[in-house]
mmCIF file of C-alpha atoms in Angstrom:
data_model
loop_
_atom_site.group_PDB
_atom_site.id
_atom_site.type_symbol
_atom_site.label_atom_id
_atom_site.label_comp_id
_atom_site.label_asym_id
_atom_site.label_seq_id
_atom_site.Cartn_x
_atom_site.Cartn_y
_atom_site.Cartn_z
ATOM 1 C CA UNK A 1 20.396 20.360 -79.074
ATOM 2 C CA UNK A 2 16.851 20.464 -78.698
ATOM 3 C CA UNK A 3 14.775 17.940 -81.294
ATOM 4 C CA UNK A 4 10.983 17.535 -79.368
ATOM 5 C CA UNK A 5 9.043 19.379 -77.638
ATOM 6 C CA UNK A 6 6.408 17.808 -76.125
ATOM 7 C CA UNK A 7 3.110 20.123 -74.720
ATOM 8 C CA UNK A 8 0.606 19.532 -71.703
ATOM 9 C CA UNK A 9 -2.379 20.179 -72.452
ATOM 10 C CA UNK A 10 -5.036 21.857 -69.683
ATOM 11 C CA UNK A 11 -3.942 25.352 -69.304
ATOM 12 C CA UNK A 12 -0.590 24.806 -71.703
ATOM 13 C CA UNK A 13 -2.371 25.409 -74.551
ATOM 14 C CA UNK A 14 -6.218 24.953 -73.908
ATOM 15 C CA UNK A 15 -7.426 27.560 -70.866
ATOM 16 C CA UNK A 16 -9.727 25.265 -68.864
ATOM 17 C CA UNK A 17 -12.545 27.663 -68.943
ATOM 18 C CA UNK A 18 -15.163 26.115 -70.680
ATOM 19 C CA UNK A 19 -14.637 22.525 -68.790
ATOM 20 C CA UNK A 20 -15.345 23.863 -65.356
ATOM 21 C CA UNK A 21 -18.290 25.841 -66.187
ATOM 22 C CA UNK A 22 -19.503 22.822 -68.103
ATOM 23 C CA UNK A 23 -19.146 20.843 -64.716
ATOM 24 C CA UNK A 24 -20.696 23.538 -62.870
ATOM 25 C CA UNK A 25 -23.544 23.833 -65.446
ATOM 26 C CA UNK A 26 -24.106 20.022 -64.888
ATOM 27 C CA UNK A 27 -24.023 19.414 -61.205
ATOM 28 C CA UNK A 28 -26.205 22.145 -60.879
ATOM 29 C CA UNK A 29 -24.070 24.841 -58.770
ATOM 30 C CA UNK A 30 -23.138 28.213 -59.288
ATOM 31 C CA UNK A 31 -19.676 28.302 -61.319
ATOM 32 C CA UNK A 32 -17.938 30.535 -58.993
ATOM 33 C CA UNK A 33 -18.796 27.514 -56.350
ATOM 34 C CA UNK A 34 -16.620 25.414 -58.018
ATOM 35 C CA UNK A 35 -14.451 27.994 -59.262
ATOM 36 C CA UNK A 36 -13.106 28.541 -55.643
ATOM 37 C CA UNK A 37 -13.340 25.017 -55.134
ATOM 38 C CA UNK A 38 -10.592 24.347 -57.981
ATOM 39 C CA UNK A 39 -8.572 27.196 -56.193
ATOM 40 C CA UNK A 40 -8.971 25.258 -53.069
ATOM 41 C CA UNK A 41 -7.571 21.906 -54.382
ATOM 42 C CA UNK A 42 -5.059 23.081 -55.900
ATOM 43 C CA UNK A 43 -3.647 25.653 -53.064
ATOM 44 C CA UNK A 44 -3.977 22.232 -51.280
ATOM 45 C CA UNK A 45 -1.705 20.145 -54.057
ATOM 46 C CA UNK A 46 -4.357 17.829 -54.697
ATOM 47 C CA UNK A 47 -5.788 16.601 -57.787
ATOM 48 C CA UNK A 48 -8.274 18.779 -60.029
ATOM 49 C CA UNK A 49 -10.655 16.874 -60.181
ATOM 50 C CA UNK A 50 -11.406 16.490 -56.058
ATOM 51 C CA UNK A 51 -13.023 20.290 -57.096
ATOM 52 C CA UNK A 52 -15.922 17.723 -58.337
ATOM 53 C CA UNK A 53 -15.741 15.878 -55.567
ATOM 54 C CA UNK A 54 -16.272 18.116 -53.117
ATOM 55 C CA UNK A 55 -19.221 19.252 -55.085
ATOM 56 C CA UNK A 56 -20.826 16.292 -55.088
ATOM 57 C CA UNK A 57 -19.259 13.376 -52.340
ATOM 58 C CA UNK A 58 -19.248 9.842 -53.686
ATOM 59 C CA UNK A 59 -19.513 11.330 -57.767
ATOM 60 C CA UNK A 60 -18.393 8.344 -60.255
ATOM 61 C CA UNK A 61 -16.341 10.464 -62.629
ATOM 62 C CA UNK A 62 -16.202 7.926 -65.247
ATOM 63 C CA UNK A 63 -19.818 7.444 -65.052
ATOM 64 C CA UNK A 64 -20.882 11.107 -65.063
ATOM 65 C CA UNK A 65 -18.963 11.765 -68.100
ATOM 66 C CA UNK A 66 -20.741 9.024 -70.012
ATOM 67 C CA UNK A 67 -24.098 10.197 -68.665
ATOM 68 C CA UNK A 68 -22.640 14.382 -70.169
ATOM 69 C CA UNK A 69 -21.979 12.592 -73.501
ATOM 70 C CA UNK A 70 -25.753 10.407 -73.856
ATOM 71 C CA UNK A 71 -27.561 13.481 -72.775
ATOM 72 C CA UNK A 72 -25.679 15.793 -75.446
ATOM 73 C CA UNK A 73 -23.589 17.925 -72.874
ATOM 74 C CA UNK A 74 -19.844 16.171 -73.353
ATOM 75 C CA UNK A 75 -16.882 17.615 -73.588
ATOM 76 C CA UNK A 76 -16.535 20.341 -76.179
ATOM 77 C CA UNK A 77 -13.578 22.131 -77.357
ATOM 78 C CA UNK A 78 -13.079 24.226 -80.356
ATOM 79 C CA UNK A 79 -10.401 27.882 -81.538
ATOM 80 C CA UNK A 80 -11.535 29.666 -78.822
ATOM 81 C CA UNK A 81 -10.305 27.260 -75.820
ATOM 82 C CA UNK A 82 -6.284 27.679 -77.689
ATOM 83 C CA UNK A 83 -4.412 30.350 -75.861
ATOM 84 C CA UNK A 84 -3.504 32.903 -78.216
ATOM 85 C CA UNK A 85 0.458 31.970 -78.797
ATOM 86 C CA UNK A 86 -0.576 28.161 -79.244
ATOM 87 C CA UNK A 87 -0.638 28.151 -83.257
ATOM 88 C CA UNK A 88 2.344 30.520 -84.019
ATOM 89 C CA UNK A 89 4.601 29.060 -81.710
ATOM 90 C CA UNK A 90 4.093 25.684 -82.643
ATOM 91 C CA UNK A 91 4.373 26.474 -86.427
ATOM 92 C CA UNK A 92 7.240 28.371 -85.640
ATOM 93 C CA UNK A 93 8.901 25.320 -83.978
ATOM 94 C CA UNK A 94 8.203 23.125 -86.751
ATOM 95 C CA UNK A 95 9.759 25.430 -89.381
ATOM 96 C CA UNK A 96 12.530 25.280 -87.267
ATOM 97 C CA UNK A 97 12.598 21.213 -87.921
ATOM 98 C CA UNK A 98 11.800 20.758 -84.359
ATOM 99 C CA UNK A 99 9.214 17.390 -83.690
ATOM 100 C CA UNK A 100 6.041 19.066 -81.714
ATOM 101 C CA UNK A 101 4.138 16.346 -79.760
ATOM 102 C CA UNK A 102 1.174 16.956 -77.423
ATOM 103 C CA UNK A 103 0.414 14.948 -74.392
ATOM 104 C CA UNK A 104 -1.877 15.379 -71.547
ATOM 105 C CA UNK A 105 -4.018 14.249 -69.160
ATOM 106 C CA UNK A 106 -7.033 14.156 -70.826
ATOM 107 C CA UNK A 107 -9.918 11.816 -72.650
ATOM 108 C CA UNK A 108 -9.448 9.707 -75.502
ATOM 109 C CA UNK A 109 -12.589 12.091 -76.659
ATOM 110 C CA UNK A 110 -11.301 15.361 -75.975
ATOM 111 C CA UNK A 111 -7.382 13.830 -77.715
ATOM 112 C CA UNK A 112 -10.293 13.340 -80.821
ATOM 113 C CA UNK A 113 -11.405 17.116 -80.588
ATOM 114 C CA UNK A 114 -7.681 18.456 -80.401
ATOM 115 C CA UNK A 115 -6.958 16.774 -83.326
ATOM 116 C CA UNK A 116 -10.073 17.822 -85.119
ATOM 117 C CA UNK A 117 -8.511 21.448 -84.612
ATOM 118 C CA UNK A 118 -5.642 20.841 -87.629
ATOM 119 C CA UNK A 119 -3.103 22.157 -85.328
ATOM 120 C CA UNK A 120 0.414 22.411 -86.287
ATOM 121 C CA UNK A 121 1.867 19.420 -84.352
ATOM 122 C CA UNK A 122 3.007 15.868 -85.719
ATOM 123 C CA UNK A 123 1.069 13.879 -82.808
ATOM 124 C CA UNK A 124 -1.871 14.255 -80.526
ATOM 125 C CA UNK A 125 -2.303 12.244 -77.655
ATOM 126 C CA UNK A 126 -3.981 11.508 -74.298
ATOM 127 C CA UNK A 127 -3.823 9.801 -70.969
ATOM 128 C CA UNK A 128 -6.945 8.166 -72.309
ATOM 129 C CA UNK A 129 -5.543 7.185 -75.179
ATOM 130 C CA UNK A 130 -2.622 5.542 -73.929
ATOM 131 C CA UNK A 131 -4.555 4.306 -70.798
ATOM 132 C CA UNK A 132 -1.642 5.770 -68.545
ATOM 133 C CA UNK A 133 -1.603 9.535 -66.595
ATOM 134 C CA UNK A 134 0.568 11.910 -65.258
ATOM 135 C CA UNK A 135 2.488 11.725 -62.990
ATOM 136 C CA UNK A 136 3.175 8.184 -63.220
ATOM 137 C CA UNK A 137 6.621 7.045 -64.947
ATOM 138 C CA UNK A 138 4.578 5.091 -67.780
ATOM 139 C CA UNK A 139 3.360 8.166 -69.057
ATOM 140 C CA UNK A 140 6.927 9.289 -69.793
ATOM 141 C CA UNK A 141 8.012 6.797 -70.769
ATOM 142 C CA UNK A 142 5.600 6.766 -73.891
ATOM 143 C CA UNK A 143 6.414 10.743 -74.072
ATOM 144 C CA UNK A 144 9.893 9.516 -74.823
ATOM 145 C CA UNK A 145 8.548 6.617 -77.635
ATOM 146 C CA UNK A 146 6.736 9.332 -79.009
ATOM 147 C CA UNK A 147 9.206 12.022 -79.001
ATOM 148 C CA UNK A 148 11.452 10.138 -81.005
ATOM 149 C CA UNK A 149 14.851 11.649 -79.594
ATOM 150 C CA UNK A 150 16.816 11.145 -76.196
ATOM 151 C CA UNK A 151 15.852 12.522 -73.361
ATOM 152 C CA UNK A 152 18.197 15.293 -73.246
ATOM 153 C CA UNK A 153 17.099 16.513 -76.841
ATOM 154 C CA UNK A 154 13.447 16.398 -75.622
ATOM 155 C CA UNK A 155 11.536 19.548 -73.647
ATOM 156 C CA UNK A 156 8.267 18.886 -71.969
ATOM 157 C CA UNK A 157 6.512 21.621 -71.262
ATOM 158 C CA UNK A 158 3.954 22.522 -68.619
ATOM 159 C CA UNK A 159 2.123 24.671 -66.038
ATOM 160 C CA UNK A 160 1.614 21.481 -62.831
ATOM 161 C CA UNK A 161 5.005 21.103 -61.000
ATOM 162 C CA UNK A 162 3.635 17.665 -59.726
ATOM 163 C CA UNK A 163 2.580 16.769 -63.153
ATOM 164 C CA UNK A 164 4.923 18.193 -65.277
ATOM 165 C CA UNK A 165 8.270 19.135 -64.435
ATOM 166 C CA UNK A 166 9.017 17.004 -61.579
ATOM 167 C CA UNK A 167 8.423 13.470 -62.989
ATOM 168 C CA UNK A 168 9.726 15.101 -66.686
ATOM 169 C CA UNK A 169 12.958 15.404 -65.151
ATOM 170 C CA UNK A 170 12.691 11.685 -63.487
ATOM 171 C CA UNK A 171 12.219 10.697 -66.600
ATOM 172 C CA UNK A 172 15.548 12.222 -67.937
ATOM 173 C CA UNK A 173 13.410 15.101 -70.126
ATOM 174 C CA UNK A 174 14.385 18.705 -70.137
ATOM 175 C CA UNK A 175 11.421 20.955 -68.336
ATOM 176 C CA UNK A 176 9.909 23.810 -69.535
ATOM 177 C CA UNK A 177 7.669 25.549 -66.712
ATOM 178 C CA UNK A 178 4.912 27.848 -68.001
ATOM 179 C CA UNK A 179 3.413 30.332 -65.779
ATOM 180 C CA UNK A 180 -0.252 30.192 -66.976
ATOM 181 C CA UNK A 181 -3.614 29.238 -65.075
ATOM 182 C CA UNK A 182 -3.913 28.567 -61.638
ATOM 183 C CA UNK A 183 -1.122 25.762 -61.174
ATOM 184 C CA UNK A 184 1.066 27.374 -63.008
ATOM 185 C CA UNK A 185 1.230 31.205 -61.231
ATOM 186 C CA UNK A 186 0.602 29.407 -58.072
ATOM 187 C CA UNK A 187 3.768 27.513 -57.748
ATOM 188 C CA UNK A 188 5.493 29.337 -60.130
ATOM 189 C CA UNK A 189 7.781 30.686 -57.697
ATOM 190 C CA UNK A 190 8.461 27.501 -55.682
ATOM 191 C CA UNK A 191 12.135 26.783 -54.853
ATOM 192 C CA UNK A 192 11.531 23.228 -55.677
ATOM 193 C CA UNK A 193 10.287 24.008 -58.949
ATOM 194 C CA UNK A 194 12.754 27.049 -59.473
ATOM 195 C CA UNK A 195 15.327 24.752 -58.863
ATOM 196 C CA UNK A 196 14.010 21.843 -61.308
ATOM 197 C CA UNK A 197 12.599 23.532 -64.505
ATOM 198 C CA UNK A 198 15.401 24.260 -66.785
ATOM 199 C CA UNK A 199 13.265 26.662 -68.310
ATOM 200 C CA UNK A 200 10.574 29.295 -67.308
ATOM 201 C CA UNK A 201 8.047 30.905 -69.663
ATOM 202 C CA UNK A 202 5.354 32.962 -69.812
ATOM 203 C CA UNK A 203 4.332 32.103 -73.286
ATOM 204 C CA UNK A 204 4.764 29.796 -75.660
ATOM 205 C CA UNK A 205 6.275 32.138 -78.184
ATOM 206 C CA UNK A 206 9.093 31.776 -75.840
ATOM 207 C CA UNK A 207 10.187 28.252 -76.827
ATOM 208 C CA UNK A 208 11.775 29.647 -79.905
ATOM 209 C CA UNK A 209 14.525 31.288 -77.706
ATOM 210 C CA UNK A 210 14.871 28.035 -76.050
ATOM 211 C CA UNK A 211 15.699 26.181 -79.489
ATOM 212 C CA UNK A 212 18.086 29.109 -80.975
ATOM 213 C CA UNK A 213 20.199 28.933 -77.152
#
Protein backbone atom coordinates (compact mmCIF):
# COMPACT_ATOMS: atom_id res chain seq x y z
CA UNK A 1 0.00 0.00 0.00
CA UNK A 2 1.09 3.23 -1.04
CA UNK A 3 0.36 6.27 1.73
CA UNK A 4 3.09 9.32 0.50
CA UNK A 5 4.26 10.43 -2.25
CA UNK A 6 6.86 12.64 -2.00
CA UNK A 7 7.86 15.08 -5.36
CA UNK A 8 11.32 16.61 -6.54
CA UNK A 9 11.07 19.58 -7.52
CA UNK A 10 13.39 21.07 -10.67
CA UNK A 11 11.99 19.53 -13.70
CA UNK A 12 9.36 17.14 -11.55
CA UNK A 13 7.01 19.61 -11.42
CA UNK A 14 8.64 23.11 -12.13
CA UNK A 15 10.48 23.04 -15.89
CA UNK A 16 13.73 24.88 -15.11
CA UNK A 17 13.29 27.30 -17.87
CA UNK A 18 13.02 30.48 -16.43
CA UNK A 19 16.08 29.82 -13.79
CA UNK A 20 18.68 29.30 -16.45
CA UNK A 21 17.78 32.11 -18.58
CA UNK A 22 17.66 34.18 -15.43
CA UNK A 23 21.39 33.05 -14.84
CA UNK A 24 22.22 33.65 -18.31
CA UNK A 25 20.48 37.09 -18.25
CA UNK A 26 22.72 37.89 -15.17
CA UNK A 27 26.19 36.77 -15.99
CA UNK A 28 25.81 38.43 -19.06
CA UNK A 29 26.03 35.46 -21.79
CA UNK A 30 23.93 34.35 -24.41
CA UNK A 31 21.32 31.68 -22.94
CA UNK A 32 22.01 29.08 -25.42
CA UNK A 33 25.81 29.44 -23.90
CA UNK A 34 24.74 28.12 -20.89
CA UNK A 35 22.06 26.14 -22.24
CA UNK A 36 24.69 23.72 -23.79
CA UNK A 37 26.69 24.19 -20.87
CA UNK A 38 23.85 22.52 -18.57
CA UNK A 39 23.75 19.75 -21.34
CA UNK A 40 27.40 19.40 -20.87
CA UNK A 41 27.36 18.85 -17.04
CA UNK A 42 24.95 16.80 -16.96
CA UNK A 43 26.02 14.32 -20.01
CA UNK A 44 29.12 14.48 -17.68
CA UNK A 45 27.05 13.40 -14.25
CA UNK A 46 28.08 16.37 -12.53
CA UNK A 47 26.22 18.80 -10.59
CA UNK A 48 23.90 21.58 -12.27
CA UNK A 49 25.11 24.10 -11.05
CA UNK A 50 29.06 23.61 -12.42
CA UNK A 51 26.91 25.02 -15.81
CA UNK A 52 27.57 28.43 -13.70
CA UNK A 53 30.74 27.63 -13.04
CA UNK A 54 32.06 27.14 -16.10
CA UNK A 55 30.52 30.40 -17.05
CA UNK A 56 32.14 32.25 -14.76
CA UNK A 57 35.43 30.27 -12.81
CA UNK A 58 35.75 31.07 -9.13
CA UNK A 59 31.60 32.38 -8.99
CA UNK A 60 30.43 32.41 -5.12
CA UNK A 61 26.99 30.95 -5.66
CA UNK A 62 25.74 31.89 -2.37
CA UNK A 63 26.94 35.31 -2.83
CA UNK A 64 25.62 35.91 -6.36
CA UNK A 65 22.24 34.93 -5.37
CA UNK A 66 22.13 37.50 -2.60
CA UNK A 67 23.58 40.14 -4.92
CA UNK A 68 20.15 38.74 -7.78
CA UNK A 69 17.84 39.32 -4.77
CA UNK A 70 19.32 43.25 -3.54
CA UNK A 71 19.37 44.28 -7.11
CA UNK A 72 15.62 43.04 -7.76
CA UNK A 73 16.49 40.05 -10.16
CA UNK A 74 15.97 36.84 -7.56
CA UNK A 75 14.47 33.95 -8.09
CA UNK A 76 10.96 34.09 -9.48
CA UNK A 77 8.50 31.44 -9.98
CA UNK A 78 4.87 31.64 -10.62
CA UNK A 79 1.67 29.04 -12.85
CA UNK A 80 3.55 29.09 -15.73
CA UNK A 81 6.92 27.30 -14.42
CA UNK A 82 4.19 24.01 -13.17
CA UNK A 83 4.23 21.38 -15.83
CA UNK A 84 0.88 20.94 -17.03
CA UNK A 85 -0.14 17.47 -15.07
CA UNK A 86 1.32 19.02 -11.72
CA UNK A 87 -2.18 20.29 -10.22
CA UNK A 88 -4.53 17.42 -11.38
CA UNK A 89 -2.40 14.76 -10.42
CA UNK A 90 -1.67 15.90 -7.15
CA UNK A 91 -5.39 16.69 -6.38
CA UNK A 92 -6.15 13.52 -7.72
CA UNK A 93 -3.78 11.80 -5.23
CA UNK A 94 -5.12 13.54 -2.38
CA UNK A 95 -8.76 12.60 -3.10
CA UNK A 96 -7.47 9.36 -3.13
CA UNK A 97 -6.34 9.95 0.78
CA UNK A 98 -2.84 9.68 -0.33
CA UNK A 99 -0.23 12.32 1.86
CA UNK A 100 1.51 14.53 -1.12
CA UNK A 101 4.81 16.05 0.16
CA UNK A 102 7.27 18.09 -1.94
CA UNK A 103 10.96 18.12 -1.45
CA UNK A 104 13.79 19.38 -3.43
CA UNK A 105 16.85 20.82 -3.80
CA UNK A 106 16.11 24.19 -3.78
CA UNK A 107 16.17 27.73 -1.65
CA UNK A 108 14.46 28.39 1.43
CA UNK A 109 13.15 31.44 -1.00
CA UNK A 110 12.06 29.64 -3.90
CA UNK A 111 10.30 26.63 -0.97
CA UNK A 112 8.45 30.38 -0.03
CA UNK A 113 7.30 30.93 -3.76
CA UNK A 114 6.05 27.20 -4.19
CA UNK A 115 4.03 27.58 -1.41
CA UNK A 116 2.73 30.95 -2.39
CA UNK A 117 1.28 28.91 -5.48
CA UNK A 118 -1.76 27.17 -3.15
CA UNK A 119 -0.88 23.93 -4.62
CA UNK A 120 -2.64 20.86 -3.68
CA UNK A 121 0.00 19.24 -1.39
CA UNK A 122 0.05 18.98 2.57
CA UNK A 123 3.89 20.16 2.82
CA UNK A 124 6.40 22.21 0.96
CA UNK A 125 9.86 21.98 1.58
CA UNK A 126 13.50 22.64 0.60
CA UNK A 127 17.11 21.69 0.92
CA UNK A 128 17.34 25.23 2.18
CA UNK A 129 14.92 24.88 4.46
CA UNK A 130 16.05 21.93 6.13
CA UNK A 131 19.76 22.95 5.62
CA UNK A 132 20.45 19.35 4.13
CA UNK A 133 20.55 18.30 0.02
CA UNK A 134 20.21 15.57 -2.12
CA UNK A 135 21.84 13.09 -2.37
CA UNK A 136 22.99 12.91 1.05
CA UNK A 137 21.17 10.30 3.51
CA UNK A 138 19.99 13.31 5.86
CA UNK A 139 17.84 14.50 3.31
CA UNK A 140 15.90 11.21 3.39
CA UNK A 141 15.86 10.76 6.24
CA UNK A 142 13.69 13.99 6.89
CA UNK A 143 11.65 12.82 3.57
CA UNK A 144 10.72 9.90 5.75
CA UNK A 145 9.80 12.35 9.10
CA UNK A 146 7.85 14.17 6.77
CA UNK A 147 6.16 11.52 4.91
CA UNK A 148 4.69 10.21 7.87
CA UNK A 149 4.51 6.40 6.76
CA UNK A 150 7.25 3.57 6.38
CA UNK A 151 9.37 3.47 3.86
CA UNK A 152 7.76 0.90 1.86
CA UNK A 153 4.34 2.89 1.86
CA UNK A 154 6.29 5.99 0.68
CA UNK A 155 7.12 6.84 -3.33
CA UNK A 156 9.62 9.51 -4.11
CA UNK A 157 9.48 10.64 -7.23
CA UNK A 158 11.99 12.17 -9.62
CA UNK A 159 13.76 12.88 -12.94
CA UNK A 160 18.04 12.76 -11.39
CA UNK A 161 19.03 9.04 -10.97
CA UNK A 162 21.92 10.34 -8.67
CA UNK A 163 19.54 12.47 -6.82
CA UNK A 164 16.54 10.74 -6.77
CA UNK A 165 16.11 7.21 -7.17
CA UNK A 166 19.35 5.88 -6.16
CA UNK A 167 19.75 7.27 -2.59
CA UNK A 168 15.52 6.96 -2.37
CA UNK A 169 16.00 3.41 -2.48
CA UNK A 170 19.10 3.58 0.18
CA UNK A 171 16.90 5.08 2.13
CA UNK A 172 14.32 2.16 2.02
CA UNK A 173 11.67 4.51 -0.23
CA UNK A 174 9.90 3.18 -3.24
CA UNK A 175 11.20 5.19 -6.62
CA UNK A 176 9.29 6.66 -9.07
CA UNK A 177 11.53 7.73 -12.21
CA UNK A 178 10.05 10.47 -14.42
CA UNK A 179 11.29 10.93 -17.82
CA UNK A 180 11.13 14.78 -18.08
CA UNK A 181 13.97 17.50 -18.71
CA UNK A 182 17.34 16.82 -19.47
CA UNK A 183 18.30 14.36 -16.48
CA UNK A 184 15.51 12.66 -16.74
CA UNK A 185 15.40 11.53 -20.82
CA UNK A 186 19.07 11.38 -20.53
CA UNK A 187 19.44 8.50 -18.23
CA UNK A 188 16.19 7.37 -18.58
CA UNK A 189 17.22 4.32 -20.19
CA UNK A 190 20.19 3.43 -17.93
CA UNK A 191 20.38 -0.21 -16.76
CA UNK A 192 21.30 1.01 -13.39
CA UNK A 193 18.39 3.09 -13.15
CA UNK A 194 16.08 0.56 -15.12
CA UNK A 195 17.00 -1.79 -12.70
CA UNK A 196 16.39 0.52 -9.47
CA UNK A 197 13.20 2.63 -10.10
CA UNK A 198 10.25 0.58 -9.26
CA UNK A 199 8.38 2.79 -11.33
CA UNK A 200 8.76 4.73 -14.69
CA UNK A 201 6.58 7.65 -15.82
CA UNK A 202 6.19 10.01 -18.23
CA UNK A 203 3.75 12.12 -16.38
CA UNK A 204 2.55 12.69 -13.32
CA UNK A 205 -1.00 11.76 -14.13
CA UNK A 206 0.56 8.42 -14.05
CA UNK A 207 0.95 8.09 -10.26
CA UNK A 208 -2.71 7.35 -9.99
CA UNK A 209 -2.10 3.90 -11.67
CA UNK A 210 0.65 3.44 -9.29
CA UNK A 211 -1.76 3.91 -6.14
CA UNK A 212 -4.85 1.76 -7.67
CA UNK A 213 -1.91 -1.37 -8.47
Amino acid sequence: MIATIVLDVGETITRDDRHWNSWADWLDIPRHTLSALVGAVVAQGRDNADAVRLARPGIDLSAEYRAREAAGRGEMLDEADLYDDVRPALSELRRLGIRVVIAGNQTSRAGELLRALGLPADLIVTSGDWGVAKPQPEFFERVLEVAQAAPEETVYVGDHPANDIFPAKTAGLRAAHIRRGPWGHLWADEPELVAAADWRIDSLTQLTSIIAS
